[in-house]
mmCIF file of C-alpha atoms and ligand atoms in Angstrom:
data_model
loop_
_atom_site.group_PDB
_atom_site.id
_atom_site.type_symbol
_atom_site.label_atom_id
_atom_site.label_comp_id
_atom_site.label_asym_id
_atom_site.label_seq_id
_atom_site.Cartn_x
_atom_site.Cartn_y
_atom_site.Cartn_z
ATOM 1 C CA MET A 3 -0.043 0.181 0.108
ATOM 2 C CA ARG A 4 2.728 2.434 0.811
ATOM 3 C CA ARG A 5 4.485 1.895 -2.230
ATOM 4 C CA ILE A 6 1.268 2.678 -4.461
ATOM 5 C CA ALA A 7 0.523 5.794 -2.468
ATOM 6 C CA ALA A 8 4.353 6.940 -2.977
ATOM 7 C CA THR A 9 4.041 6.398 -6.603
ATOM 8 C CA GLN A 10 0.896 8.318 -6.899
ATOM 9 C CA GLY A 11 2.253 11.106 -4.912
ATOM 10 C CA LEU A 12 5.315 11.256 -7.229
ATOM 11 C CA ALA A 13 3.018 11.509 -10.234
ATOM 12 C CA VAL A 14 0.878 14.330 -8.814
ATOM 13 C CA ALA A 15 3.807 16.210 -7.414
ATOM 14 C CA GLY A 16 5.968 15.546 -10.636
ATOM 15 C CA LEU A 17 4.549 15.846 -14.041
ATOM 16 C CA LEU A 18 0.881 15.181 -13.253
ATOM 17 C CA LEU A 19 1.669 12.164 -15.613
ATOM 18 C CA LEU A 20 -1.058 9.590 -14.445
ATOM 19 C CA ALA A 21 -3.202 11.166 -11.636
ATOM 20 C CA PRO A 22 -5.294 8.488 -10.529
ATOM 21 C CA GLY A 23 -6.839 9.761 -7.301
ATOM 22 C CA PRO A 24 -9.304 12.491 -6.350
ATOM 23 C CA ASP A 25 -7.993 15.999 -7.903
ATOM 24 C CA VAL A 26 -7.843 19.115 -6.275
ATOM 25 C CA ARG A 27 -11.532 19.810 -5.872
ATOM 26 C CA GLY A 28 -11.725 16.114 -4.218
ATOM 27 C CA GLN A 29 -13.221 14.499 -7.245
ATOM 28 C CA THR A 30 -12.294 11.528 -8.730
ATOM 29 C CA PRO A 31 -11.533 12.039 -12.542
ATOM 30 C CA GLU A 32 -13.820 10.140 -15.021
ATOM 31 C CA ILE A 33 -12.733 6.869 -16.426
ATOM 32 C CA ARG A 34 -12.617 7.032 -20.293
ATOM 33 C CA PRO A 35 -13.540 3.631 -21.577
ATOM 34 C CA THR A 36 -10.971 2.375 -23.803
ATOM 35 C CA ILE A 37 -10.493 -0.555 -26.174
ATOM 36 C CA VAL A 38 -6.942 -2.084 -27.465
ATOM 37 C CA VAL A 39 -6.944 -4.556 -30.298
ATOM 38 C CA HIS A 40 -4.240 -6.696 -31.965
ATOM 39 C CA GLY A 41 -4.540 -8.854 -34.845
ATOM 40 C CA GLY A 42 -1.176 -10.816 -34.712
ATOM 41 C CA ALA A 43 2.339 -10.080 -34.950
ATOM 42 C CA GLY A 44 4.549 -11.542 -37.756
ATOM 43 C CA SER A 45 2.430 -12.140 -40.621
ATOM 44 C CA PHE A 46 2.273 -8.583 -41.857
ATOM 45 C CA THR A 47 5.711 -7.367 -43.132
ATOM 46 C CA ARG A 48 6.265 -4.740 -45.668
ATOM 47 C CA ALA A 49 7.350 -7.446 -48.126
ATOM 48 C CA ASN A 50 4.252 -9.381 -47.975
ATOM 49 C CA THR A 51 1.548 -6.839 -47.191
ATOM 50 C CA ASP A 52 0.523 -4.662 -50.308
ATOM 51 C CA SER A 53 -1.359 -1.520 -49.594
ATOM 52 C CA GLU A 54 -4.706 -3.147 -50.455
ATOM 53 C CA ALA A 55 -4.260 -5.838 -47.921
ATOM 54 C CA ALA A 56 -2.992 -3.290 -45.436
ATOM 55 C CA GLY A 57 -5.893 -1.015 -46.138
ATOM 56 C CA GLU A 58 -8.325 -4.116 -45.199
ATOM 57 C CA ILE A 59 -6.348 -5.004 -41.962
ATOM 58 C CA HIS A 60 -6.765 -1.520 -40.699
ATOM 59 C CA ALA A 61 -10.354 -1.690 -41.656
ATOM 60 C CA SER A 62 -11.027 -4.758 -39.811
ATOM 61 C CA VAL A 63 -9.154 -3.901 -36.719
ATOM 62 C CA GLY A 64 -11.117 -0.548 -36.588
ATOM 63 C CA ARG A 65 -14.429 -2.288 -36.994
ATOM 64 C CA ALA A 66 -13.486 -4.464 -34.106
ATOM 65 C CA LEU A 67 -12.608 -1.291 -31.943
ATOM 66 C CA GLU A 68 -15.957 0.125 -32.819
ATOM 67 C CA ALA A 69 -17.819 -3.030 -31.905
ATOM 68 C CA GLY A 70 -16.031 -2.953 -28.429
ATOM 69 C CA MET A 71 -16.764 0.742 -28.057
ATOM 70 C CA THR A 72 -20.533 0.317 -28.818
ATOM 71 C CA VAL A 73 -20.704 -1.964 -25.793
ATOM 72 C CA LEU A 74 -18.672 0.181 -23.396
ATOM 73 C CA ASP A 75 -20.465 3.439 -24.544
ATOM 74 C CA ALA A 76 -23.751 1.678 -23.843
ATOM 75 C CA GLY A 77 -22.499 1.174 -20.231
ATOM 76 C CA GLY A 78 -21.551 -2.505 -20.949
ATOM 77 C CA SER A 79 -18.933 -4.224 -19.233
ATOM 78 C CA SER A 80 -15.195 -4.672 -20.208
ATOM 79 C CA LEU A 81 -15.837 -8.472 -20.492
ATOM 80 C CA ASP A 82 -18.811 -7.776 -23.004
ATOM 81 C CA ALA A 83 -16.642 -5.556 -24.801
ATOM 82 C CA VAL A 84 -13.663 -7.954 -25.183
ATOM 83 C CA GLU A 85 -16.376 -10.813 -26.313
ATOM 84 C CA ALA A 86 -17.994 -8.584 -28.938
ATOM 85 C CA ALA A 87 -14.692 -7.413 -30.498
ATOM 86 C CA ILE A 88 -13.205 -10.690 -30.529
ATOM 87 C CA ARG A 89 -16.371 -12.618 -31.885
ATOM 88 C CA MET A 90 -16.006 -9.980 -34.983
ATOM 89 C CA LEU A 91 -12.441 -10.765 -35.498
ATOM 90 C CA GLU A 92 -13.136 -14.443 -35.390
ATOM 91 C CA ASP A 93 -15.715 -14.025 -38.144
ATOM 92 C CA ASP A 94 -13.066 -12.223 -40.071
ATOM 93 C CA PRO A 95 -11.326 -14.647 -42.630
ATOM 94 C CA ARG A 96 -8.254 -11.948 -42.529
ATOM 95 C CA PHE A 97 -7.182 -13.386 -39.252
ATOM 96 C CA ASN A 98 -5.825 -16.389 -37.649
ATOM 97 C CA ALA A 99 -8.826 -17.248 -35.504
ATOM 98 C CA GLY A 100 -12.085 -18.602 -36.157
ATOM 99 C CA LYS A 101 -12.896 -18.459 -39.763
ATOM 100 C CA GLY A 102 -9.370 -17.915 -41.433
ATOM 101 C CA ALA A 103 -7.585 -19.916 -38.747
ATOM 102 C CA VAL A 104 -4.195 -21.619 -39.872
ATOM 103 C CA PHE A 105 -4.191 -25.491 -40.247
ATOM 104 C CA ALA A 106 -2.515 -28.004 -37.890
ATOM 105 C CA HIS A 107 -0.356 -30.772 -39.549
ATOM 106 C CA GLU A 108 -3.225 -33.046 -39.933
ATOM 107 C CA ALA A 109 -4.874 -30.575 -42.100
ATOM 108 C CA ARG A 110 -7.548 -29.474 -39.403
ATOM 109 C CA ASN A 111 -8.163 -26.235 -37.688
ATOM 110 C CA GLU A 112 -7.641 -26.444 -33.836
ATOM 111 C CA LEU A 113 -8.912 -23.495 -32.238
ATOM 112 C CA ASP A 114 -7.758 -21.976 -28.933
ATOM 113 C CA ALA A 115 -9.179 -19.146 -26.879
ATOM 114 C CA SER A 116 -9.306 -17.442 -23.494
ATOM 115 C CA ILE A 117 -11.110 -14.452 -21.550
ATOM 116 C CA MET A 118 -10.215 -12.976 -18.283
ATOM 117 C CA ASP A 119 -11.970 -10.637 -15.917
ATOM 118 C CA GLY A 120 -9.558 -8.343 -14.177
ATOM 119 C CA ALA A 121 -11.746 -7.110 -11.295
ATOM 120 C CA THR A 122 -12.760 -10.848 -10.129
ATOM 121 C CA ARG A 123 -9.650 -12.574 -11.722
ATOM 122 C CA ARG A 124 -12.274 -15.256 -12.851
ATOM 123 C CA ALA A 125 -11.028 -16.812 -16.252
ATOM 124 C CA GLY A 126 -12.113 -19.217 -18.946
ATOM 125 C CA ALA A 127 -10.550 -20.905 -21.797
ATOM 126 C CA VAL A 128 -10.759 -23.683 -24.498
ATOM 127 C CA ALA A 129 -8.120 -25.490 -26.472
ATOM 128 C CA GLY A 130 -8.089 -27.757 -29.488
ATOM 129 C CA VAL A 131 -11.768 -27.189 -30.545
ATOM 130 C CA THR A 132 -12.799 -27.933 -34.046
ATOM 131 C CA HIS A 133 -16.501 -27.143 -34.530
ATOM 132 C CA VAL A 134 -16.966 -24.115 -32.232
ATOM 133 C CA LYS A 135 -17.751 -20.763 -34.583
ATOM 134 C CA ASN A 136 -16.732 -18.492 -32.007
ATOM 135 C CA PRO A 137 -14.396 -19.980 -29.271
ATOM 136 C CA ILE A 138 -14.129 -16.796 -27.272
ATOM 137 C CA SER A 139 -17.760 -17.144 -26.339
ATOM 138 C CA LEU A 140 -17.011 -20.719 -25.200
ATOM 139 C CA ALA A 141 -14.329 -19.762 -23.142
ATOM 140 C CA ARG A 142 -16.513 -17.117 -21.541
ATOM 141 C CA LEU A 143 -19.121 -19.952 -20.674
ATOM 142 C CA VAL A 144 -16.443 -22.237 -19.247
ATOM 143 C CA MET A 145 -15.861 -18.926 -16.903
ATOM 144 C CA GLU A 146 -19.298 -18.442 -15.872
ATOM 145 C CA GLU A 147 -21.100 -21.808 -16.142
ATOM 146 C CA THR A 148 -18.306 -24.318 -14.725
ATOM 147 C CA ARG A 149 -15.935 -24.467 -11.830
ATOM 148 C CA HIS A 150 -12.907 -25.095 -14.157
ATOM 149 C CA VAL A 151 -11.010 -22.836 -16.261
ATOM 150 C CA LEU A 152 -9.650 -24.694 -19.420
ATOM 151 C CA LEU A 153 -11.392 -27.219 -21.233
ATOM 152 C CA ALA A 154 -9.908 -28.933 -24.339
ATOM 153 C CA ARG A 155 -10.835 -30.905 -27.642
ATOM 154 C CA GLU A 156 -13.877 -33.387 -27.114
ATOM 155 C CA GLY A 157 -14.681 -32.426 -23.563
ATOM 156 C CA ALA A 158 -14.882 -28.804 -24.580
ATOM 157 C CA GLU A 159 -16.861 -29.573 -27.726
ATOM 158 C CA GLU A 160 -19.058 -31.867 -25.419
ATOM 159 C CA PHE A 161 -19.566 -28.743 -23.159
ATOM 160 C CA ALA A 162 -20.075 -26.639 -26.251
ATOM 161 C CA ILE A 163 -23.164 -28.878 -27.354
ATOM 162 C CA GLU A 164 -24.673 -28.653 -23.725
ATOM 163 C CA GLN A 165 -24.285 -24.980 -23.944
ATOM 164 C CA GLY A 166 -26.079 -24.371 -27.490
ATOM 165 C CA VAL A 167 -23.283 -22.246 -28.884
ATOM 166 C CA GLU A 168 -23.113 -22.070 -32.723
ATOM 167 C CA LEU A 169 -21.385 -25.352 -34.131
ATOM 168 C CA VAL A 170 -20.121 -25.494 -37.581
ATOM 169 C CA SER A 171 -18.585 -27.969 -40.073
ATOM 170 C CA PRO A 172 -14.831 -27.966 -39.945
ATOM 171 C CA ASP A 173 -14.978 -26.785 -43.490
ATOM 172 C CA TYR A 174 -16.421 -23.202 -42.380
ATOM 173 C CA PHE A 175 -12.869 -22.329 -41.009
ATOM 174 C CA PHE A 176 -11.205 -23.079 -44.423
ATOM 175 C CA THR A 177 -9.353 -20.215 -46.329
ATOM 176 C CA PRO A 178 -7.153 -20.550 -49.363
ATOM 177 C CA GLY A 179 -4.360 -18.458 -47.607
ATOM 178 C CA ALA A 180 -4.224 -20.672 -44.575
ATOM 179 C CA TRP A 181 -4.437 -23.956 -46.724
ATOM 180 C CA GLU A 182 -1.355 -22.534 -48.864
ATOM 181 C CA GLY A 183 0.522 -21.989 -45.652
ATOM 182 C CA LEU A 184 0.108 -25.475 -44.503
ATOM 183 C CA MET A 185 1.454 -26.594 -48.155
ATOM 184 C CA ARG A 186 4.320 -24.454 -47.601
ATOM 185 C CA ALA A 187 5.162 -25.538 -44.026
ATOM 186 C CA ARG A 188 5.006 -29.136 -45.081
ATOM 187 C CA GLU A 189 7.421 -28.543 -48.060
ATOM 188 C CA ASN A 190 9.808 -26.737 -46.167
ATOM 189 C CA GLU A 191 9.898 -29.518 -43.630
ATOM 190 C CA ARG A 192 10.439 -31.920 -46.379
ATOM 191 C CA ALA A 193 13.376 -29.703 -47.720
ATOM 192 C CA ALA A 194 14.924 -29.344 -44.362
ATOM 193 C CA ALA A 195 14.756 -33.135 -43.400
ATOM 194 C CA GLU A 196 16.508 -33.812 -46.799
ATOM 195 C CA ALA A 197 19.320 -31.029 -46.293
ATOM 196 C CA THR A 198 20.126 -31.998 -42.880
ATOM 197 C CA SER A 199 21.566 -28.537 -42.212
ATOM 198 C CA THR A 200 18.603 -26.274 -42.033
ATOM 199 C CA ALA A 201 15.871 -26.232 -39.405
ATOM 200 C CA PRO A 202 12.502 -26.591 -40.806
ATOM 201 C CA SER A 203 10.767 -23.012 -40.894
ATOM 202 C CA THR A 204 8.001 -23.212 -38.471
ATOM 203 C CA ASP A 205 5.422 -20.702 -39.204
ATOM 204 C CA GLU A 206 5.017 -17.479 -41.328
ATOM 205 C CA HIS A 207 1.612 -16.722 -40.600
ATOM 206 C CA TYR A 208 0.191 -15.376 -37.312
ATOM 207 C CA GLY A 209 -2.732 -13.265 -37.131
ATOM 208 C CA THR A 210 -3.917 -14.325 -33.803
ATOM 209 C CA VAL A 211 -6.250 -11.731 -32.215
ATOM 210 C CA GLY A 212 -6.517 -10.127 -28.897
ATOM 211 C CA VAL A 213 -8.751 -7.551 -27.344
ATOM 212 C CA LEU A 214 -8.404 -5.293 -23.884
ATOM 213 C CA ALA A 215 -11.132 -3.126 -22.550
ATOM 214 C CA LEU A 216 -11.344 -0.718 -19.800
ATOM 215 C CA ASP A 217 -14.960 -0.082 -18.901
ATOM 216 C CA ARG A 218 -16.518 3.164 -16.999
ATOM 217 C CA GLU A 219 -16.411 1.295 -13.840
ATOM 218 C CA GLY A 220 -12.690 0.725 -14.049
ATOM 219 C CA ARG A 221 -12.705 -2.723 -14.721
ATOM 220 C CA LEU A 222 -10.249 -4.376 -16.908
ATOM 221 C CA ALA A 223 -10.749 -7.540 -19.231
ATOM 222 C CA ALA A 224 -8.649 -9.364 -21.706
ATOM 223 C CA GLY A 225 -9.204 -12.129 -24.317
ATOM 224 C CA THR A 226 -7.190 -13.789 -27.153
ATOM 225 C CA SER A 227 -8.305 -16.122 -29.746
ATOM 226 C CA THR A 228 -5.964 -18.061 -32.273
ATOM 227 C CA GLY A 229 -5.749 -21.019 -34.642
ATOM 228 C CA GLY A 230 -2.268 -21.396 -33.238
ATOM 229 C CA LEU A 231 0.635 -22.202 -35.570
ATOM 230 C CA THR A 232 0.602 -23.667 -39.103
ATOM 231 C CA ASN A 233 1.785 -27.244 -38.971
ATOM 232 C CA LYS A 234 1.305 -27.718 -35.367
ATOM 233 C CA ARG A 235 1.487 -31.189 -34.416
ATOM 234 C CA TRP A 236 0.496 -33.750 -31.653
ATOM 235 C CA GLY A 237 -2.224 -31.620 -30.160
ATOM 236 C CA ARG A 238 0.019 -28.828 -29.616
ATOM 237 C CA ILE A 239 -1.524 -25.967 -27.427
ATOM 238 C CA GLY A 240 0.088 -22.760 -27.367
ATOM 239 C CA ASP A 241 -0.027 -19.628 -25.057
ATOM 240 C CA SER A 242 -3.434 -18.015 -26.266
ATOM 241 C CA PRO A 243 -5.504 -20.225 -24.187
ATOM 242 C CA LEU A 244 -3.352 -20.216 -21.026
ATOM 243 C CA ILE A 245 -4.002 -17.570 -18.433
ATOM 244 C CA GLY A 246 -0.676 -15.818 -17.434
ATOM 245 C CA ALA A 247 1.044 -16.668 -20.564
ATOM 246 C CA GLY A 248 -1.134 -15.227 -23.681
ATOM 247 C CA THR A 249 -3.896 -13.538 -21.445
ATOM 248 C CA TRP A 250 -3.911 -12.017 -18.413
ATOM 249 C CA ALA A 251 -6.181 -9.294 -16.680
ATOM 250 C CA ASP A 252 -6.179 -8.164 -13.049
ATOM 251 C CA GLU A 253 -7.373 -4.866 -11.262
ATOM 252 C CA ARG A 254 -4.668 -2.650 -12.402
ATOM 253 C CA CYS A 255 -3.400 -4.286 -15.922
ATOM 254 C CA ALA A 256 -4.177 -6.308 -18.870
ATOM 255 C CA VAL A 257 -2.518 -8.024 -21.569
ATOM 256 C CA SER A 258 -3.031 -10.046 -24.644
ATOM 257 C CA ALA A 259 -0.006 -11.652 -26.554
ATOM 258 C CA THR A 260 0.832 -13.090 -29.986
ATOM 259 C CA GLY A 261 3.889 -14.753 -31.206
ATOM 260 C CA THR A 262 5.460 -18.163 -30.956
ATOM 261 C CA GLY A 263 3.700 -19.386 -28.178
ATOM 262 C CA GLU A 264 6.255 -21.486 -26.558
ATOM 263 C CA PHE A 265 8.368 -18.503 -25.701
ATOM 264 C CA PHE A 266 5.315 -16.754 -24.077
ATOM 265 C CA ILE A 267 4.614 -19.690 -22.068
ATOM 266 C CA ARG A 268 8.132 -20.428 -20.897
ATOM 267 C CA ASN A 269 8.185 -16.826 -19.810
ATOM 268 C CA ALA A 270 4.368 -16.356 -18.455
ATOM 269 C CA VAL A 271 4.763 -13.277 -20.495
ATOM 270 C CA ALA A 272 1.082 -11.813 -19.769
ATOM 271 C CA TYR A 273 1.515 -12.193 -15.984
ATOM 272 C CA ASP A 274 4.924 -11.259 -16.010
ATOM 273 C CA ILE A 275 4.183 -7.666 -17.574
ATOM 274 C CA CYS A 276 1.627 -6.955 -14.886
ATOM 275 C CA ALA A 277 3.541 -8.457 -11.910
ATOM 276 C CA ARG A 278 6.547 -6.193 -12.982
ATOM 277 C CA VAL A 279 3.856 -3.164 -12.863
ATOM 278 C CA ARG A 280 2.422 -4.385 -9.444
ATOM 279 C CA TYR A 281 5.909 -5.239 -7.779
ATOM 280 C CA LEU A 282 8.657 -3.336 -9.471
ATOM 281 C CA ASP A 283 6.972 0.242 -9.525
ATOM 282 C CA VAL A 284 7.670 0.480 -13.183
ATOM 283 C CA SER A 285 5.276 2.022 -15.751
ATOM 284 C CA LEU A 286 3.131 -0.153 -18.018
ATOM 285 C CA ALA A 287 5.308 0.662 -21.142
ATOM 286 C CA GLU A 288 8.459 -0.230 -19.307
ATOM 287 C CA ALA A 289 7.180 -3.522 -18.111
ATOM 288 C CA ALA A 290 6.015 -4.646 -21.834
ATOM 289 C CA GLU A 291 8.941 -3.226 -23.317
ATOM 290 C CA THR A 292 11.369 -4.968 -21.145
ATOM 291 C CA VAL A 293 9.522 -8.444 -21.539
ATOM 292 C CA ILE A 294 9.282 -8.094 -25.493
ATOM 293 C CA MET A 295 12.155 -6.390 -26.416
ATOM 294 C CA ASP A 296 14.805 -7.953 -23.933
ATOM 295 C CA VAL A 297 13.758 -10.944 -22.125
ATOM 296 C CA LEU A 298 12.204 -12.596 -25.402
ATOM 297 C CA VAL A 299 14.383 -11.031 -27.957
ATOM 298 C CA GLU A 300 17.509 -12.674 -25.813
ATOM 299 C CA GLN A 301 15.936 -15.984 -26.198
ATOM 300 C CA GLY A 302 14.913 -15.759 -29.856
ATOM 301 C CA GLY A 303 11.267 -15.356 -29.058
ATOM 302 C CA ASP A 304 9.301 -13.593 -31.731
ATOM 303 C CA GLY A 305 5.971 -11.785 -30.961
ATOM 304 C CA GLY A 306 4.247 -8.843 -29.378
ATOM 305 C CA VAL A 307 1.488 -7.962 -26.736
ATOM 306 C CA ILE A 308 -0.926 -5.101 -26.254
ATOM 307 C CA ALA A 309 -1.305 -3.973 -22.768
ATOM 308 C CA LEU A 310 -3.734 -1.674 -21.042
ATOM 309 C CA ASP A 311 -3.831 -0.394 -17.418
ATOM 310 C CA SER A 312 -6.725 0.894 -15.065
ATOM 311 C CA ARG A 313 -5.656 4.479 -15.879
ATOM 312 C CA GLY A 314 -6.115 4.110 -19.572
ATOM 313 C CA ASN A 315 -2.155 3.767 -20.393
ATOM 314 C CA VAL A 316 -1.870 1.598 -23.360
ATOM 315 C CA SER A 317 1.551 0.070 -24.693
ATOM 316 C CA MET A 318 2.065 -2.274 -27.848
ATOM 317 C CA PRO A 319 5.552 -3.501 -28.158
ATOM 318 C CA PHE A 320 6.612 -6.094 -30.800
ATOM 319 C CA ASN A 321 9.739 -7.528 -32.124
ATOM 320 C CA THR A 322 8.613 -8.600 -35.487
ATOM 321 C CA GLY A 323 8.109 -6.669 -38.664
ATOM 322 C CA GLY A 324 4.729 -5.685 -37.976
ATOM 323 C CA MET A 325 1.884 -6.219 -35.643
ATOM 324 C CA ALA A 326 -1.673 -5.151 -36.416
ATOM 325 C CA ARG A 327 -3.150 -2.908 -33.778
ATOM 326 C CA GLY A 328 -5.247 -0.018 -32.749
ATOM 327 C CA VAL A 329 -6.678 1.865 -29.786
ATOM 328 C CA LEU A 330 -9.923 3.721 -29.382
ATOM 329 C CA ARG A 331 -10.776 5.903 -26.523
ATOM 330 C CA SER A 332 -14.694 6.916 -25.744
ATOM 331 C CA GLY A 333 -15.448 9.811 -27.735
ATOM 332 C CA GLY A 334 -12.286 9.692 -29.961
ATOM 333 C CA GLU A 335 -11.467 8.227 -33.441
ATOM 334 C CA PRO A 336 -9.855 4.534 -34.062
ATOM 335 C CA GLU A 337 -6.199 4.742 -34.334
ATOM 336 C CA THR A 338 -4.834 1.725 -36.219
ATOM 337 C CA TRP A 339 -1.243 0.635 -37.076
ATOM 338 C CA ILE A 340 0.396 -2.588 -38.647
ATOM 339 C CA PHE A 341 4.100 -1.355 -38.913
ATOM 340 C CA VAL A 342 6.254 0.783 -36.521
ATOM 341 C CA ASP A 343 5.359 3.822 -38.701
ATOM 342 C CA ARG A 344 1.555 3.008 -39.155
HETATM 343 N N1 LIG B 543 0.826 -17.263 -29.940
HETATM 344 C C1 LIG B 543 -0.072 -18.093 -30.908
HETATM 345 C C2 LIG B 543 0.213 -19.636 -30.569
HETATM 346 O O1 LIG B 543 1.495 -19.837 -30.399
HETATM 347 C C3 LIG B 543 0.104 -17.829 -32.245
HETATM 348 C C4 LIG B 543 0.200 -16.473 -32.588
HETATM 349 O O2 LIG B 543 0.164 -15.385 -31.677
HETATM 350 O O3 LIG B 543 -0.146 -16.123 -33.846
HETATM 351 O O4 LIG B 543 -0.365 -20.240 -30.599
#
């Protein structure tokens, strides 16, 4: 407690940077509802993204921001906003989540998703589902309707049937781009096996989606949804459905990650960023940048995060060629980026 009070004092006495407490008239400043979205790190590079494709990604991220803000502006919760925005991105074939998900080695789409409510630290997640149109909504039902956090594969699908969520034939998730990605990955694997010197290239297509929201009550929520990595095998599960790795929200900080999940799992990335904010008295940006640009880069881990704190500060570092991302604050205009400079 003492530490938090000291930080607030400093901020107020110094630059009036973040003033969270009562102002001089004793009034608590109003919280400005905020939505932050990512559409994956890695798959968008200057070389493979022409201006038309980039324009579509900007527009899709902008629509997701607006979908989340519509919920927040109507007085909805951060959890509702996260779910609404992620559903929109899952239905959009441009992203590796829901329709458009990448293919596993067995030529199937295996979907992972998670959601977390910062105010209560309740969380729900699903992994390896193959018929659920919107895995984020199933993750929320795991949180709200069971005493568990993570359900996988057949069991998760059985639960989906019980809950009456929309199921689709596995063909629904097909997109030519994701299919070609699998063909290329298999070909690379074959070539690497023949020329024993090169490691098989794992994946070039991320596009996972994640959303964070801060509502009028000051509650944070986070969610992430993905098809995982192209050519993943043996029931591989990445960081996206793992609370603390790909998704985290607490009372002060929320994070959603994208990148090669194994690194994010080993470093508990989403939790680590919020733990640094909580225990080290560092800013959100410093915590997020240290983890993505120092800790991960040192290990060769590629990807990025979006991070949001309860004062509305946003940080979106990535160590790949690009990361689709955007921010919308209530009453403002959506701002979207793919590369460092937009
Ligand atoms: N992090 C996801 C995974 O490893 C992939 C991604 O972000 O694109 O499953």
